Amino acid sequence: MKKTIVILLVFFIFTSISFAQEDAEYNGVLKTMFEVSETEGSYTAAIKQIFVRYKNKYPNVDATVWSELESDFLKTSLDDLVTMLAPVHNKYMTKEDPKELITFYKTPVGQEWGNENWARV
C-alpha cells in the first residue's frame, strides 16, 4: 500500500513538473508572438481610448482618480499580459500556432498587420 502511494506521489510530482515546464515554454512562445505583433502597443492604445471615453462619460470624477487608474493600467507589462492571456490562448491554440504566427508577423505583410497601421483598419 505504501509503495503504491509513493509511486502515485512520484508520478504526480513528475507530471506537474513537466506541465509547468511546458507552460513556461508556451508562455515564452506566446510572449515572442506578442512582441512581434506589437500587442503591448495595442494594449496601451486601447487603455488610453477606454479612459478617454470614461472621462467623458463621468466628468464628475476627479481628474487625479482617472490619472491614477490609467497609470496603474499602463504599468501592466508584457509579462503580465502573457500571464493573463496564456490560459485563453492555450485553450484555443496549440504550441505550434503561435510559432506559425511569429513566422507570419516577421514577413512584410505580417509586419504591416502588427504595426500601428492595424489600428486604422
PDB file of C-alpha atoms in Angstrom:
ATOM      1  CA  MET A   1       0.000   0.000   0.000  1.00  0.00           C
ATOM      2  CA  LYS A   2       2.765   2.452   0.936  1.00  0.00           C
ATOM      3  CA  LYS A   3       4.636   1.524  -2.216  1.00  0.00           C
ATOM      4  CA  THR A   4       1.569   2.329  -4.323  1.00  0.00           C
ATOM      5  CA  ILE A   5       1.119   5.689  -2.631  1.00  0.00           C
ATOM      6  CA  VAL A   6       4.782   6.567  -3.136  1.00  0.00           C
ATOM      7  CA  ILE A   7       4.596   5.583  -6.811  1.00  0.00           C
ATOM      8  CA  LEU A   8       1.464   7.711  -7.315  1.00  0.00           C
ATOM      9  CA  LEU A   9       3.040  10.625  -5.473  1.00  0.00           C
ATOM     10  CA  VAL A  10       6.188  10.446  -7.616  1.00  0.00           C
ATOM     11  CA  PHE A  11       4.038  10.205 -10.746  1.00  0.00           C
ATOM     12  CA  PHE A  12       2.032  13.315  -9.806  1.00  0.00           C
ATOM     13  CA  ILE A  13       5.173  15.279  -8.932  1.00  0.00           C
ATOM     14  CA  PHE A  14       6.848  14.498 -12.262  1.00  0.00           C
ATOM     15  CA  THR A  15       3.643  15.141 -14.164  1.00  0.00           C
ATOM     16  CA  SER A  16       3.173  18.558 -12.556  1.00  0.00           C
ATOM     17  CA  ILE A  17       6.828  19.447 -13.194  1.00  0.00           C
ATOM     18  CA  SER A  18       6.531  18.545 -16.867  1.00  0.00           C
ATOM     19  CA  PHE A  19       3.312  20.597 -17.215  1.00  0.00           C
ATOM     20  CA  ALA A  20       4.980  23.575 -15.521  1.00  0.00           C
ATOM     21  CA  GLN A  21       7.900  23.364 -17.956  1.00  0.00           C
ATOM     22  CA  GLU A  22       5.526  23.068 -20.890  1.00  0.00           C
ATOM     23  CA  ASP A  23       3.561  26.091 -19.686  1.00  0.00           C
ATOM     24  CA  ALA A  24       6.770  28.104 -19.308  1.00  0.00           C
ATOM     25  CA  GLU A  25       7.782  27.172 -22.837  1.00  0.00           C
ATOM     26  CA  TYR A  26       4.309  28.017 -24.184  1.00  0.00           C
ATOM     27  CA  ASN A  27       4.344  31.342 -22.322  1.00  0.00           C
ATOM     28  CA  GLY A  28       7.751  32.138 -23.811  1.00  0.00           C
ATOM     29  CA  VAL A  29       6.493  31.462 -27.324  1.00  0.00           C
ATOM     30  CA  LEU A  30       3.361  33.477 -26.600  1.00  0.00           C
ATOM     31  CA  LYS A  31       5.445  36.398 -25.331  1.00  0.00           C
ATOM     32  CA  THR A  32       7.511  36.333 -28.522  1.00  0.00           C
ATOM     33  CA  MET A  33       4.309  36.324 -30.562  1.00  0.00           C
ATOM     34  CA  PHE A  34       3.045  39.327 -28.594  1.00  0.00           C
ATOM     35  CA  GLU A  35       6.348  41.138 -29.146  1.00  0.00           C
ATOM     36  CA  VAL A  36       6.459  40.642 -32.918  1.00  0.00           C
ATOM     37  CA  SER A  37       2.762  41.509 -33.276  1.00  0.00           C
ATOM     38  CA  GLU A  38       3.231  44.637 -31.128  1.00  0.00           C
ATOM     39  CA  THR A  39       0.457  43.593 -28.752  1.00  0.00           C
ATOM     40  CA  GLU A  40       1.789  45.767 -25.931  1.00  0.00           C
ATOM     41  CA  GLY A  41       1.395  48.893 -28.064  1.00  0.00           C
ATOM     42  CA  SER A  42      -2.142  47.885 -28.975  1.00  0.00           C
ATOM     43  CA  TYR A  43      -2.946  47.287 -25.304  1.00  0.00           C
ATOM     44  CA  THR A  44      -1.604  50.727 -24.372  1.00  0.00           C
ATOM     45  CA  ALA A  45      -3.609  52.420 -27.131  1.00  0.00           C
ATOM     46  CA  ALA A  46      -6.781  50.580 -26.079  1.00  0.00           C
ATOM     47  CA  ILE A  47      -6.360  51.581 -22.423  1.00  0.00           C
ATOM     48  CA  LYS A  48      -5.909  55.235 -23.388  1.00  0.00           C
ATOM     49  CA  GLN A  49      -9.020  55.137 -25.585  1.00  0.00           C
ATOM     50  CA  ILE A  50     -11.066  53.500 -22.840  1.00  0.00           C
ATOM     51  CA  PHE A  51     -10.063  56.145 -20.320  1.00  0.00           C
ATOM     52  CA  VAL A  52     -10.911  58.984 -22.715  1.00  0.00           C
ATOM     53  CA  ARG A  53     -14.416  57.532 -23.057  1.00  0.00           C
ATOM     54  CA  TYR A  54     -14.883  57.031 -19.317  1.00  0.00           C
ATOM     55  CA  LYS A  55     -13.601  60.523 -18.513  1.00  0.00           C
ATOM     56  CA  ASN A  56     -16.165  61.949 -20.933  1.00  0.00           C
ATOM     57  CA  LYS A  57     -18.934  59.725 -19.597  1.00  0.00           C
ATOM     58  CA  TYR A  58     -18.192  60.521 -15.929  1.00  0.00           C
ATOM     59  CA  PRO A  59     -16.954  64.119 -15.853  1.00  0.00           C
ATOM     60  CA  ASN A  60     -17.718  64.478 -12.126  1.00  0.00           C
ATOM     61  CA  VAL A  61     -14.937  62.050 -11.196  1.00  0.00           C
ATOM     62  CA  ASP A  62     -11.807  63.880 -10.072  1.00  0.00           C
ATOM     63  CA  ALA A  63      -9.064  64.016 -12.723  1.00  0.00           C
ATOM     64  CA  THR A  64      -6.478  62.647 -10.281  1.00  0.00           C
ATOM     65  CA  VAL A  65      -8.563  59.481  -9.861  1.00  0.00           C
ATOM     66  CA  TRP A  66      -8.589  58.954 -13.622  1.00  0.00           C
ATOM     67  CA  SER A  67      -4.859  59.664 -13.859  1.00  0.00           C
ATOM     68  CA  GLU A  68      -4.011  57.187 -11.100  1.00  0.00           C
ATOM     69  CA  LEU A  69      -6.229  54.470 -12.577  1.00  0.00           C
ATOM     70  CA  GLU A  70      -4.857  54.969 -16.060  1.00  0.00           C
ATOM     71  CA  SER A  71      -1.308  54.918 -14.727  1.00  0.00           C
ATOM     72  CA  ASP A  72      -1.957  51.640 -12.912  1.00  0.00           C
ATOM     73  CA  PHE A  73      -3.387  50.028 -16.052  1.00  0.00           C
ATOM     74  CA  LEU A  74      -0.488  51.272 -18.175  1.00  0.00           C
ATOM     75  CA  LYS A  75       2.010  49.698 -15.773  1.00  0.00           C
ATOM     76  CA  THR A  76       0.880  46.292 -16.991  1.00  0.00           C
ATOM     77  CA  SER A  77       3.911  44.713 -18.586  1.00  0.00           C
ATOM     78  CA  LEU A  78       4.105  42.292 -21.453  1.00  0.00           C
ATOM     79  CA  ASP A  79       4.834  39.546 -18.912  1.00  0.00           C
ATOM     80  CA  ASP A  80       1.595  40.439 -17.108  1.00  0.00           C
ATOM     81  CA  LEU A  81      -0.328  40.271 -20.383  1.00  0.00           C
ATOM     82  CA  VAL A  82       1.152  36.855 -21.142  1.00  0.00           C
ATOM     83  CA  THR A  83       0.184  35.617 -17.684  1.00  0.00           C
ATOM     84  CA  MET A  84      -3.366  36.910 -18.069  1.00  0.00           C
ATOM     85  CA  LEU A  85      -3.913  35.744 -21.646  1.00  0.00           C
ATOM     86  CA  ALA A  86      -1.970  32.457 -21.726  1.00  0.00           C
ATOM     87  CA  PRO A  87      -4.852  30.299 -20.410  1.00  0.00           C
ATOM     88  CA  VAL A  88      -7.164  31.562 -23.145  1.00  0.00           C
ATOM     89  CA  HIS A  89      -4.575  31.149 -25.892  1.00  0.00           C
ATOM     90  CA  ASN A  90      -3.598  27.735 -24.545  1.00  0.00           C
ATOM     91  CA  LYS A  91      -7.227  26.616 -24.673  1.00  0.00           C
ATOM     92  CA  TYR A  92      -7.663  27.506 -28.347  1.00  0.00           C
ATOM     93  CA  MET A  93      -4.144  27.356 -29.801  1.00  0.00           C
ATOM     94  CA  THR A  94      -1.632  24.548 -29.998  1.00  0.00           C
ATOM     95  CA  LYS A  95       2.014  25.213 -29.194  1.00  0.00           C
ATOM     96  CA  GLU A  96       2.699  25.360 -32.924  1.00  0.00           C
ATOM     97  CA  ASP A  97       0.048  28.016 -33.678  1.00  0.00           C
ATOM     98  CA  PRO A  98       1.881  30.929 -32.021  1.00  0.00           C
ATOM     99  CA  LYS A  99       5.129  29.779 -33.670  1.00  0.00           C
ATOM    100  CA  GLU A 100       3.460  29.976 -37.076  1.00  0.00           C
ATOM    101  CA  LEU A 101       2.057  33.399 -36.235  1.00  0.00           C
ATOM    102  CA  ILE A 102       5.551  34.563 -35.233  1.00  0.00           C
ATOM    103  CA  THR A 103       6.781  33.459 -38.656  1.00  0.00           C
ATOM    104  CA  PHE A 104       3.892  35.369 -40.259  1.00  0.00           C
ATOM    105  CA  TYR A 105       4.492  38.538 -38.231  1.00  0.00           C
ATOM    106  CA  LYS A 106       8.112  38.568 -39.385  1.00  0.00           C
ATOM    107  CA  THR A 107       7.037  38.796 -43.036  1.00  0.00           C
ATOM    108  CA  PRO A 108       6.390  42.193 -44.680  1.00  0.00           C
ATOM    109  CA  VAL A 109       2.619  41.561 -44.673  1.00  0.00           C
ATOM    110  CA  GLY A 110       2.735  40.417 -41.045  1.00  0.00           C
ATOM    111  CA  GLN A 111       4.704  43.494 -40.040  1.00  0.00           C
ATOM    112  CA  GLU A 112       2.054  45.649 -41.673  1.00  0.00           C
ATOM    113  CA  TRP A 113      -0.669  43.840 -39.698  1.00  0.00           C
ATOM    114  CA  GLY A 114       1.327  44.009 -36.484  1.00  0.00           C
ATOM    115  CA  ASN A 115       2.180  47.679 -36.510  1.00  0.00           C
ATOM    116  CA  GLU A 116       0.143  50.788 -35.894  1.00  0.00           C
ATOM    117  CA  ASN A 117      -1.494  50.588 -39.333  1.00  0.00           C
ATOM    118  CA  TRP A 118      -3.650  47.787 -37.914  1.00  0.00           C
ATOM    119  CA  ALA A 119      -5.264  50.279 -35.523  1.00  0.00           C
ATOM    120  CA  ARG A 120      -6.521  52.263 -38.513  1.00  0.00           C
ATOM    121  CA  VAL A 121      -8.391  49.300 -40.024  1.00  0.00           C
TER     122      VAL A 121
END
